JSON list of C-alpha atoms in Angstrom, two decimals:
[
{"chain": "A", "resi": 66, "resn": "ASP", "atom": "CA", "xyz": [109.63, 77.48, 82.94]},
{"chain": "A", "resi": 67, "resn": "SER", "atom": "CA", "xyz": [110.64, 79.79, 85.79]},
{"chain": "A", "resi": 68, "resn": "GLY", "atom": "CA", "xyz": [113.35, 81.58, 83.84]},
{"chain": "A", "resi": 69, "resn": "VAL", "atom": "CA", "xyz": [116.05, 80.31, 86.21]},
{"chain": "A", "resi": 70, "resn": "THR", "atom": "CA", "xyz": [118.55, 78.00, 84.55]},
{"chain": "A", "resi": 71, "resn": "GLN", "atom": "CA", "xyz": [120.86, 75.51, 86.20]},
{"chain": "A", "resi": 72, "resn": "THR", "atom": "CA", "xyz": [123.65, 73.50, 84.68]},
{"chain": "A", "resi": 73, "resn": "PRO", "atom": "CA", "xyz": [124.36, 70.68, 84.53]},
{"chain": "A", "resi": 74, "resn": "LYS", "atom": "CA", "xyz": [121.08, 68.81, 84.97]},
{"chain": "A", "resi": 75, "resn": "HIS", "atom": "CA", "xyz": [122.83, 65.71, 86.17]},
{"chain": "A", "resi": 76, "resn": "LEU", "atom": "CA", "xyz": [126.29, 65.15, 87.57]},
{"chain": "A", "resi": 77, "resn": "ILE", "atom": "CA", "xyz": [127.89, 61.88, 88.58]},
{"chain": "A", "resi": 78, "resn": "THR", "atom": "CA", "xyz": [131.23, 61.93, 90.34]},
{"chain": "A", "resi": 79, "resn": "ALA", "atom": "CA", "xyz": [133.31, 60.05, 92.87]},
{"chain": "A", "resi": 80, "resn": "THR", "atom": "CA", "xyz": [134.01, 60.61, 96.53]},
{"chain": "A", "resi": 81, "resn": "GLY", "atom": "CA", "xyz": [136.77, 63.09, 97.21]},
{"chain": "A", "resi": 82, "resn": "GLN", "atom": "CA", "xyz": [136.16, 65.02, 94.00]},
{"chain": "A", "resi": 83, "resn": "ARG", "atom": "CA", "xyz": [135.16, 68.65, 93.51]},
{"chain": "A", "resi": 84, "resn": "VAL", "atom": "CA", "xyz": [132.29, 69.94, 91.37]},
{"chain": "A", "resi": 85, "resn": "THR", "atom": "CA", "xyz": [130.82, 73.29, 90.41]},
{"chain": "A", "resi": 86, "resn": "LEU", "atom": "CA", "xyz": [127.13, 73.88, 89.91]},
{"chain": "A", "resi": 87, "resn": "ARG", "atom": "CA", "xyz": [126.02, 76.90, 87.96]},
{"chain": "A", "resi": 88, "resn": "CYS", "atom": "CA", "xyz": [122.90, 79.04, 88.20]},
{"chain": "A", "resi": 89, "resn": "SER", "atom": "CA", "xyz": [121.65, 81.87, 86.01]},
{"chain": "A", "resi": 90, "resn": "PRO", "atom": "CA", "xyz": [118.89, 83.89, 87.66]},
{"chain": "A", "resi": 91, "resn": "ARG", "atom": "CA", "xyz": [115.87, 85.34, 85.90]},
{"chain": "A", "resi": 92, "resn": "SER", "atom": "CA", "xyz": [116.57, 88.51, 84.01]},
{"chain": "A", "resi": 93, "resn": "GLY", "atom": "CA", "xyz": [116.46, 91.41, 86.46]},
{"chain": "A", "resi": 94, "resn": "ASP", "atom": "CA", "xyz": [116.68, 89.29, 89.60]},
{"chain": "A", "resi": 95, "resn": "LEU", "atom": "CA", "xyz": [119.48, 90.35, 91.92]},
{"chain": "A", "resi": 96, "resn": "SER", "atom": "CA", "xyz": [119.09, 87.78, 94.68]},
{"chain": "A", "resi": 97, "resn": "VAL", "atom": "CA", "xyz": [120.16, 84.14, 94.40]},
{"chain": "A", "resi": 98, "resn": "TYR", "atom": "CA", "xyz": [119.55, 81.33, 96.87]},
{"chain": "A", "resi": 99, "resn": "TRP", "atom": "CA", "xyz": [120.98, 77.82, 97.00]},
{"chain": "A", "resi": 100, "resn": "TYR", "atom": "CA", "xyz": [119.22, 74.81, 98.53]},
{"chain": "A", "resi": 101, "resn": "GLN", "atom": "CA", "xyz": [120.01, 71.15, 99.01]},
{"chain": "A", "resi": 102, "resn": "GLN", "atom": "CA", "xyz": [117.30, 68.50, 98.86]},
{"chain": "A", "resi": 103, "resn": "SER", "atom": "CA", "xyz": [118.42, 65.05, 99.93]},
{"chain": "A", "resi": 104, "resn": "LEU", "atom": "CA", "xyz": [116.40, 62.00, 98.96]},
{"chain": "A", "resi": 105, "resn": "ASP", "atom": "CA", "xyz": [112.88, 62.12, 100.36]},
{"chain": "A", "resi": 106, "resn": "GLN", "atom": "CA", "xyz": [113.65, 65.15, 102.48]},
{"chain": "A", "resi": 107, "resn": "GLY", "atom": "CA", "xyz": [112.73, 68.77, 102.58]},
{"chain": "A", "resi": 108, "resn": "LEU", "atom": "CA", "xyz": [114.92, 71.56, 101.41]},
{"chain": "A", "resi": 109, "resn": "GLN", "atom": "CA", "xyz": [117.89, 72.80, 103.38]},
{"chain": "A", "resi": 110, "resn": "PHE", "atom": "CA", "xyz": [118.73, 76.44, 102.81]},
{"chain": "A", "resi": 111, "resn": "LEU", "atom": "CA", "xyz": [122.42, 76.84, 102.10]},
{"chain": "A", "resi": 112, "resn": "ILE", "atom": "CA", "xyz": [123.20, 80.44, 101.25]},
{"chain": "A", "resi": 113, "resn": "GLN", "atom": "CA", "xyz": [121.83, 83.69, 99.81]},
{"chain": "A", "resi": 114, "resn": "TYR", "atom": "CA", "xyz": [123.55, 86.29, 97.65]},
{"chain": "A", "resi": 115, "resn": "TYR", "atom": "CA", "xyz": [122.30, 89.70, 96.65]},
{"chain": "A", "resi": 116, "resn": "ASN", "atom": "CA", "xyz": [123.97, 91.70, 93.91]},
{"chain": "A", "resi": 117, "resn": "GLY", "atom": "CA", "xyz": [127.25, 89.91, 94.40]},
{"chain": "A", "resi": 118, "resn": "GLU", "atom": "CA", "xyz": [127.34, 89.98, 98.18]},
{"chain": "A", "resi": 119, "resn": "GLU", "atom": "CA", "xyz": [126.68, 87.16, 100.61]},
{"chain": "A", "resi": 120, "resn": "ARG", "atom": "CA", "xyz": [123.60, 88.05, 102.64]},
{"chain": "A", "resi": 121, "resn": "ALA", "atom": "CA", "xyz": [122.60, 84.98, 104.65]},
{"chain": "A", "resi": 122, "resn": "LYS", "atom": "CA", "xyz": [123.93, 81.55, 105.47]},
{"chain": "A", "resi": 123, "resn": "GLY", "atom": "CA", "xyz": [122.09, 78.42, 106.40]},
{"chain": "A", "resi": 124, "resn": "ASN", "atom": "CA", "xyz": [123.35, 74.89, 106.93]},
{"chain": "A", "resi": 125, "resn": "ILE", "atom": "CA", "xyz": [126.19, 75.12, 104.47]},
{"chain": "A", "resi": 126, "resn": "LEU", "atom": "CA", "xyz": [129.15, 72.87, 105.11]},
{"chain": "A", "resi": 127, "resn": "GLU", "atom": "CA", "xyz": [132.67, 74.26, 105.17]},
{"chain": "A", "resi": 128, "resn": "ARG", "atom": "CA", "xyz": [133.46, 72.03, 102.17]},
{"chain": "A", "resi": 129, "resn": "PHE", "atom": "CA", "xyz": [130.89, 74.01, 100.19]},
{"chain": "A", "resi": 130, "resn": "SER", "atom": "CA", "xyz": [131.32, 77.55, 98.94]},
{"chain": "A", "resi": 131, "resn": "ALA", "atom": "CA", "xyz": [129.45, 79.83, 96.62]},
{"chain": "A", "resi": 132, "resn": "GLN", "atom": "CA", "xyz": [129.77, 83.14, 94.87]},
{"chain": "A", "resi": 133, "resn": "GLN", "atom": "CA", "xyz": [127.75, 85.49, 92.73]},
{"chain": "A", "resi": 134, "resn": "PHE", "atom": "CA", "xyz": [129.49, 87.13, 89.82]},
{"chain": "A", "resi": 135, "resn": "PRO", "atom": "CA", "xyz": [129.09, 90.66, 88.39]},
{"chain": "A", "resi": 136, "resn": "ASP", "atom": "CA", "xyz": [126.76, 89.32, 85.68]},
{"chain": "A", "resi": 137, "resn": "LEU", "atom": "CA", "xyz": [124.67, 87.92, 88.58]},
{"chain": "A", "resi": 138, "resn": "HIS", "atom": "CA", "xyz": [125.10, 84.27, 87.78]},
{"chain": "A", "resi": 139, "resn": "SER", "atom": "CA", "xyz": [126.11, 82.15, 90.74]},
{"chain": "A", "resi": 140, "resn": "GLU", "atom": "CA", "xyz": [128.20, 79.06, 91.30]},
{"chain": "A", "resi": 141, "resn": "LEU", "atom": "CA", "xyz": [128.11, 76.55, 94.11]},
{"chain": "A", "resi": 142, "resn": "ASN", "atom": "CA", "xyz": [131.36, 74.69, 94.66]},
{"chain": "A", "resi": 143, "resn": "LEU", "atom": "CA", "xyz": [131.31, 71.37, 96.46]},
{"chain": "A", "resi": 144, "resn": "SER", "atom": "CA", "xyz": [134.63, 69.82, 97.41]},
{"chain": "A", "resi": 145, "resn": "SER", "atom": "CA", "xyz": [135.90, 66.65, 99.09]},
{"chain": "A", "resi": 146, "resn": "LEU", "atom": "CA", "xyz": [132.62, 65.08, 98.13]},
{"chain": "A", "resi": 147, "resn": "GLU", "atom": "CA", "xyz": [131.08, 62.38, 100.29]},
{"chain": "A", "resi": 148, "resn": "LEU", "atom": "CA", "xyz": [128.34, 59.88, 99.55]},
{"chain": "A", "resi": 149, "resn": "GLY", "atom": "CA", "xyz": [125.97, 61.92, 101.70]},
{"chain": "A", "resi": 150, "resn": "ASP", "atom": "CA", "xyz": [126.34, 64.91, 99.41]},
{"chain": "A", "resi": 151, "resn": "SER", "atom": "CA", "xyz": [124.25, 63.14, 96.79]},
{"chain": "A", "resi": 152, "resn": "ALA", "atom": "CA", "xyz": [121.17, 65.31, 96.45]},
{"chain": "A", "resi": 153, "resn": "LEU", "atom": "CA", "xyz": [119.18, 67.64, 94.27]},
{"chain": "A", "resi": 154, "resn": "TYR", "atom": "CA", "xyz": [120.62, 71.15, 94.43]},
{"chain": "A", "resi": 155, "resn": "PHE", "atom": "CA", "xyz": [118.25, 73.99, 93.67]},
{"chain": "A", "resi": 156, "resn": "CYS", "atom": "CA", "xyz": [118.96, 77.56, 92.86]},
{"chain": "A", "resi": 157, "resn": "ALA", "atom": "CA", "xyz": [116.27, 80.20, 93.21]},
{"chain": "A", "resi": 158, "resn": "SER", "atom": "CA", "xyz": [116.23, 83.87, 92.36]},
{"chain": "A", "resi": 159, "resn": "SER", "atom": "CA", "xyz": [114.17, 86.89, 93.30]},
{"chain": "A", "resi": 160, "resn": "VAL", "atom": "CA", "xyz": [114.17, 90.50, 92.23]},
{"chain": "A", "resi": 161, "resn": "ALA", "atom": "CA", "xyz": [114.70, 91.66, 95.81]},
{"chain": "A", "resi": 162, "resn": "PRO", "atom": "CA", "xyz": [115.38, 89.96, 99.13]},
{"chain": "A", "resi": 163, "resn": "LEU", "atom": "CA", "xyz": [111.69, 89.84, 100.05]},
{"chain": "A", "resi": 164, "resn": "GLY", "atom": "CA", "xyz": [110.48, 89.12, 96.55]},
{"chain": "A", "resi": 165, "resn": "GLU", "atom": "CA", "xyz": [108.94, 85.86, 95.40]},
{"chain": "A", "resi": 166, "resn": "GLN", "atom": "CA", "xyz": [111.52, 83.18, 94.73]},
{"chain": "A", "resi": 167, "resn": "PHE", "atom": "CA", "xyz": [111.55, 81.42, 91.40]},
{"chain": "A", "resi": 168, "resn": "PHE", "atom": "CA", "xyz": [113.24, 78.03, 91.46]},
{"chain": "A", "resi": 169, "resn": "GLY", "atom": "CA", "xyz": [115.40, 76.50, 88.80]},
{"chain": "A", "resi": 170, "resn": "PRO", "atom": "CA", "xyz": [114.95, 72.87, 87.71]},
{"chain": "A", "resi": 171, "resn": "GLY", "atom": "CA", "xyz": [117.77, 71.68, 89.95]},
{"chain": "A", "resi": 172, "resn": "THR", "atom": "CA", "xyz": [121.02, 69.79, 89.47]},
{"chain": "A", "resi": 173, "resn": "ARG", "atom": "CA", "xyz": [120.99, 66.18, 90.54]},
{"chain": "A", "resi": 174, "resn": "LEU", "atom": "CA", "xyz": [124.35, 65.25, 92.01]},
{"chain": "A", "resi": 175, "resn": "THR", "atom": "CA", "xyz": [125.26, 61.61, 92.51]},
{"chain": "A", "resi": 176, "resn": "VAL", "atom": "CA", "xyz": [128.43, 60.79, 94.42]},
{"chain": "A", "resi": 177, "resn": "LEU", "atom": "CA", "xyz": [129.64, 57.21, 93.96]},
{"chain": "B", "resi": 472, "resn": "ALA", "atom": "CA", "xyz": [116.45, 78.08, 116.12]},
{"chain": "B", "resi": 473, "resn": "GLN", "atom": "CA", "xyz": [113.45, 77.96, 113.89]},
{"chain": "B", "resi": 474, "resn": "THR", "atom": "CA", "xyz": [111.74, 74.67, 113.18]},
{"chain": "B", "resi": 475, "resn": "VAL", "atom": "CA", "xyz": [108.92, 73.79, 110.82]},
{"chain": "B", "resi": 476, "resn": "THR", "atom": "CA", "xyz": [106.84, 70.68, 111.41]},
{"chain": "B", "resi": 477, "resn": "GLN", "atom": "CA", "xyz": [104.55, 68.95, 108.97]},
{"chain": "B", "resi": 478, "resn": "SER", "atom": "CA", "xyz": [102.95, 66.11, 110.87]},
{"chain": "B", "resi": 479, "resn": "GLN", "atom": "CA", "xyz": [101.21, 64.46, 107.91]},
{"chain": "B", "resi": 480, "resn": "PRO", "atom": "CA", "xyz": [103.76, 62.62, 105.73]},
{"chain": "B", "resi": 481, "resn": "GLU", "atom": "CA", "xyz": [101.02, 61.45, 103.33]},
{"chain": "B", "resi": 482, "resn": "MET", "atom": "CA", "xyz": [97.46, 62.45, 102.56]},
{"chain": "B", "resi": 483, "resn": "SER", "atom": "CA", "xyz": [94.90, 61.65, 99.92]},
{"chain": "B", "resi": 484, "resn": "VAL", "atom": "CA", "xyz": [91.72, 63.35, 98.77]},
{"chain": "B", "resi": 485, "resn": "GLN", "atom": "CA", "xyz": [89.00, 62.62, 96.26]},
{"chain": "B", "resi": 486, "resn": "GLU", "atom": "CA", "xyz": [88.91, 64.80, 93.20]},
{"chain": "B", "resi": 487, "resn": "ALA", "atom": "CA", "xyz": [86.71, 67.89, 93.74]},
{"chain": "B", "resi": 488, "resn": "GLU", "atom": "CA", "xyz": [86.87, 67.52, 97.52]},
{"chain": "B", "resi": 489, "resn": "THR", "atom": "CA", "xyz": [88.64, 69.76, 100.02]},
{"chain": "B", "resi": 490, "resn": "VAL", "atom": "CA", "xyz": [91.80, 68.89, 101.93]},
{"chain": "B", "resi": 491, "resn": "THR", "atom": "CA", "xyz": [93.77, 70.67, 104.62]},
{"chain": "B", "resi": 492, "resn": "LEU", "atom": "CA", "xyz": [97.50, 70.25, 105.14]},
{"chain": "B", "resi": 493, "resn": "SER", "atom": "CA", "xyz": [98.95, 71.12, 108.54]},
{"chain": "B", "resi": 494, "resn": "CYS", "atom": "CA", "xyz": [102.06, 73.05, 109.42]},
{"chain": "B", "resi": 495, "resn": "THR", "atom": "CA", "xyz": [103.35, 74.32, 112.72]},
{"chain": "B", "resi": 496, "resn": "TYR", "atom": "CA", "xyz": [106.47, 76.29, 113.38]},
{"chain": "B", "resi": 497, "resn": "ASP", "atom": "CA", "xyz": [108.52, 77.43, 116.30]},
{"chain": "B", "resi": 498, "resn": "THR", "atom": "CA", "xyz": [110.11, 80.86, 116.45]},
{"chain": "B", "resi": 499, "resn": "SER", "atom": "CA", "xyz": [110.77, 83.75, 118.75]},
{"chain": "B", "resi": 500, "resn": "GLU", "atom": "CA", "xyz": [110.61, 86.20, 115.87]},
{"chain": "B", "resi": 501, "resn": "ASN", "atom": "CA", "xyz": [107.69, 88.58, 115.55]},
{"chain": "B", "resi": 502, "resn": "ASN", "atom": "CA", "xyz": [108.09, 89.47, 111.90]},
{"chain": "B", "resi": 503, "resn": "TYR", "atom": "CA", "xyz": [108.53, 86.72, 109.35]},
{"chain": "B", "resi": 504, "resn": "TYR", "atom": "CA", "xyz": [107.01, 85.19, 106.25]},
{"chain": "B", "resi": 505, "resn": "LEU", "atom": "CA", "xyz": [105.42, 81.80, 105.68]},
{"chain": "B", "resi": 506, "resn": "PHE", "atom": "CA", "xyz": [105.07, 79.92, 102.43]},
{"chain": "B", "resi": 507, "resn": "TRP", "atom": "CA", "xyz": [103.59, 76.81, 100.93]},
{"chain": "B", "resi": 508, "resn": "TYR", "atom": "CA", "xyz": [105.48, 75.30, 98.01]},
{"chain": "B", "resi": 509, "resn": "LYS", "atom": "CA", "xyz": [104.37, 72.52, 95.71]},
{"chain": "B", "resi": 510, "resn": "GLN", "atom": "CA", "xyz": [106.77, 70.00, 94.22]},
{"chain": "B", "resi": 511, "resn": "PRO", "atom": "CA", "xyz": [105.16, 67.78, 91.57]},
{"chain": "B", "resi": 512, "resn": "PRO", "atom": "CA", "xyz": [106.87, 64.64, 90.24]},
{"chain": "B", "resi": 513, "resn": "SER", "atom": "CA", "xyz": [108.87, 66.85, 87.90]},
{"chain": "B", "resi": 514, "resn": "ARG", "atom": "CA", "xyz": [110.66, 68.08, 91.07]},
{"chain": "B", "resi": 515, "resn": "GLN", "atom": "CA", "xyz": [110.13, 71.72, 90.10]},
{"chain": "B", "resi": 516, "resn": "MET", "atom": "CA", "xyz": [109.46, 73.87, 93.18]},
{"chain": "B", "resi": 517, "resn": "ILE", "atom": "CA", "xyz": [106.42, 76.09, 92.72]},
{"chain": "B", "resi": 518, "resn": "LEU", "atom": "CA", "xyz": [105.20, 78.76, 95.11]},
{"chain": "B", "resi": 519, "resn": "VAL", "atom": "CA", "xyz": [101.58, 78.15, 96.05]},
{"chain": "B", "resi": 520, "resn": "ILE", "atom": "CA", "xyz": [100.90, 80.90, 98.55]},
{"chain": "B", "resi": 521, "resn": "ARG", "atom": "CA", "xyz": [102.64, 83.25, 100.95]},
{"chain": "B", "resi": 522, "resn": "GLN", "atom": "CA", "xyz": [101.66, 84.97, 104.17]},
{"chain": "B", "resi": 523, "resn": "GLU", "atom": "CA", "xyz": [103.27, 87.91, 105.92]},
{"chain": "B", "resi": 524, "resn": "ALA", "atom": "CA", "xyz": [103.17, 87.47, 109.68]},
{"chain": "B", "resi": 525, "resn": "TYR", "atom": "CA", "xyz": [102.15, 91.08, 110.27]},
{"chain": "B", "resi": 526, "resn": "LYS", "atom": "CA", "xyz": [99.00, 90.60, 108.21]},
{"chain": "B", "resi": 527, "resn": "GLN", "atom": "CA", "xyz": [96.01, 89.26, 110.09]},
{"chain": "B", "resi": 528, "resn": "GLN", "atom": "CA", "xyz": [94.06, 88.47, 106.96]},
{"chain": "B", "resi": 529, "resn": "ASN", "atom": "CA", "xyz": [94.59, 84.97, 105.65]},
{"chain": "B", "resi": 530, "resn": "ALA", "atom": "CA", "xyz": [96.11, 84.77, 102.18]},
{"chain": "B", "resi": 531, "resn": "THR", "atom": "CA", "xyz": [94.09, 83.30, 99.32]},
{"chain": "B", "resi": 532, "resn": "GLU", "atom": "CA", "xyz": [95.08, 82.28, 95.81]},
{"chain": "B", "resi": 533, "resn": "ASN", "atom": "CA", "xyz": [92.20, 80.87, 93.80]},
{"chain": "B", "resi": 534, "resn": "ARG", "atom": "CA", "xyz": [91.50, 77.38, 95.21]},
{"chain": "B", "resi": 535, "resn": "PHE", "atom": "CA", "xyz": [94.28, 77.69, 97.80]},
{"chain": "B", "resi": 536, "resn": "SER", "atom": "CA", "xyz": [93.87, 79.43, 101.13]},
{"chain": "B", "resi": 537, "resn": "VAL", "atom": "CA", "xyz": [95.63, 79.41, 104.46]},
{"chain": "B", "resi": 538, "resn": "ASN", "atom": "CA", "xyz": [94.56, 79.47, 108.07]},
{"chain": "B", "resi": 539, "resn": "PHE", "atom": "CA", "xyz": [97.24, 81.49, 109.80]},
{"chain": "B", "resi": 540, "resn": "GLN", "atom": "CA", "xyz": [97.10, 81.37, 113.58]},
{"chain": "B", "resi": 541, "resn": "LYS", "atom": "CA", "xyz": [100.04, 83.45, 114.78]},
{"chain": "B", "resi": 542, "resn": "ALA", "atom": "CA", "xyz": [99.60, 82.85, 118.50]},
{"chain": "B", "resi": 543, "resn": "ALA", "atom": "CA", "xyz": [99.35, 79.11, 117.94]},
{"chain": "B", "resi": 544, "resn": "LYS", "atom": "CA", "xyz": [102.19, 79.22, 115.38]},
{"chain": "B", "resi": 545, "resn": "SER", "atom": "CA", "xyz": [100.07, 77.30, 112.92]},
{"chain": "B", "resi": 546, "resn": "PHE", "atom": "CA", "xyz": [99.88, 77.73, 109.16]},
{"chain": "B", "resi": 547, "resn": "SER", "atom": "CA", "xyz": [97.61, 75.24, 107.41]},
{"chain": "B", "resi": 548, "resn": "LEU", "atom": "CA", "xyz": [96.87, 75.06, 103.69]},
{"chain": "B", "resi": 549, "resn": "LYS", "atom": "CA", "xyz": [93.39, 74.37, 102.40]},
{"chain": "B", "resi": 550, "resn": "ILE", "atom": "CA", "xyz": [92.94, 73.15, 98.85]},
{"chain": "B", "resi": 551, "resn": "SER", "atom": "CA", "xyz": [89.38, 73.38, 97.60]},
{"chain": "B", "resi": 552, "resn": "ASP", "atom": "CA", "xyz": [87.93, 71.54, 94.61]},
{"chain": "B", "resi": 553, "resn": "SER", "atom": "CA", "xyz": [91.01, 69.32, 94.43]},
{"chain": "B", "resi": 554, "resn": "GLN", "atom": "CA", "xyz": [92.28, 68.53, 90.95]},
{"chain": "B", "resi": 555, "resn": "LEU", "atom": "CA", "xyz": [94.45, 65.69, 89.69]},
{"chain": "B", "resi": 556, "resn": "GLY", "atom": "CA", "xyz": [97.19, 68.22, 88.99]},
{"chain": "B", "resi": 557, "resn": "ASP", "atom": "CA", "xyz": [97.36, 69.02, 92.69]},
{"chain": "B", "resi": 558, "resn": "THR", "atom": "CA", "xyz": [99.05, 65.67, 93.29]},
{"chain": "B", "resi": 559, "resn": "ALA", "atom": "CA", "xyz": [102.48, 66.64, 94.61]},
{"chain": "B", "resi": 560, "resn": "MET", "atom": "CA", "xyz": [104.68, 67.08, 97.67]},
{"chain": "B", "resi": 561, "resn": "TYR", "atom": "CA", "xyz": [103.76, 70.19, 99.60]},
{"chain": "B", "resi": 562, "resn": "PHE", "atom": "CA", "xyz": [106.34, 71.96, 101.71]},
{"chain": "B", "resi": 563, "resn": "CYS", "atom": "CA", "xyz": [105.69, 74.55, 104.37]},
{"chain": "B", "resi": 564, "resn": "ALA", "atom": "CA", "xyz": [108.47, 77.10, 104.75]},
{"chain": "B", "resi": 565, "resn": "PHE", "atom": "CA", "xyz": [109.40, 79.82, 107.22]},
{"chain": "B", "resi": 566, "resn": "MET", "atom": "CA", "xyz": [111.47, 82.83, 106.27]},
{"chain": "B", "resi": 567, "resn": "LYS", "atom": "CA", "xyz": [113.38, 84.68, 108.97]},
{"chain": "B", "resi": 568, "resn": "LEU", "atom": "CA", "xyz": [114.30, 88.25, 108.21]},
{"chain": "B", "resi": 569, "resn": "LEU", "atom": "CA", "xyz": [117.88, 89.24, 108.90]},
{"chain": "B", "resi": 570, "resn": "ASN", "atom": "CA", "xyz": [119.46, 92.67, 108.71]},
{"chain": "B", "resi": 571, "resn": "THR", "atom": "CA", "xyz": [121.25, 91.62, 105.55]},
{"chain": "B", "resi": 572, "resn": "GLY", "atom": "CA", "xyz": [119.10, 88.90, 104.03]},
{"chain": "B", "resi": 573, "resn": "ASN", "atom": "CA", "xyz": [116.75, 86.03, 104.69]},
{"chain": "B", "resi": 574, "resn": "GLN", "atom": "CA", "xyz": [117.05, 82.53, 106.09]},
{"chain": "B", "resi": 575, "resn": "PHE", "atom": "CA", "xyz": [114.66, 79.79, 105.13]},
{"chain": "B", "resi": 576, "resn": "TYR", "atom": "CA", "xyz": [113.49, 76.74, 107.02]},
{"chain": "B", "resi": 577, "resn": "PHE", "atom": "CA", "xyz": [111.44, 74.03, 105.35]},
{"chain": "B", "resi": 578, "resn": "GLY", "atom": "CA", "xyz": [109.28, 71.26, 106.73]},
{"chain": "B", "resi": 579, "resn": "THR", "atom": "CA", "xyz": [109.76, 67.67, 105.61]},
{"chain": "B", "resi": 580, "resn": "GLY", "atom": "CA", "xyz": [106.74, 67.80, 103.34]},
{"chain": "B", "resi": 581, "resn": "THR", "atom": "CA", "xyz": [103.34, 66.20, 102.89]},
{"chain": "B", "resi": 582, "resn": "SER", "atom": "CA", "xyz": [102.76, 63.95, 99.92]},
{"chain": "B", "resi": 583, "resn": "LEU", "atom": "CA", "xyz": [99.27, 64.63, 98.59]},
{"chain": "B", "resi": 584, "resn": "THR", "atom": "CA", "xyz": [97.53, 62.29, 96.20]},
{"chain": "B", "resi": 585, "resn": "VAL", "atom": "CA", "xyz": [94.32, 63.34, 94.48]},
{"chain": "B", "resi": 586, "resn": "ILE", "atom": "CA", "xyz": [92.23, 60.29, 93.66]},
{"chain": "B", "resi": 587, "resn": "PRO", "atom": "CA", "xyz": [90.05, 60.39, 90.53]}
]
């Protein structure tokens, strides 16, 4: 158990819908990262937050957005969902931007 | 743009033997970090080892060690005394340092099977 929690574990929805994935970092960690792992593929870095501020962006679609709240939990919002958005979404946290990342168990999103 | 290439989609090794997983990357950056992550069937991502580009000494963590060749942009992972629990996907990752944060680039992974 890494100490990073993600909810829900599984999510099934339809095309065109909007969902919110939630991540609670380890206690004391200020930095949160979001990744997307499509079937049988490596991880795609989406976005990084540090203490509530966006710090880096990767291959995040315009239909996706994220934020980190004052209590440091983070949410990833996915809208106008497409079949290709079906993937495992990971959140990771670290105490500082260069610190070791600890990954959560992931949220498996299935878009039908 | 940074790219990370893992040219071995699948590998196998006998228990107790040694195996080396390859990773090459392309970057114009001089300062960066490299990582190997393990993803067992549970899908949990676990950090295996990390290497700072400014360090010439190769990182070592118990049975895991790397061969970091900065000029060749190569970062291979050696697993010694392979154990059944080492069976997993292994991902090589590159971290680019930005003024404000970090960007990560992952390879497509190598599926390692340890044979009893």
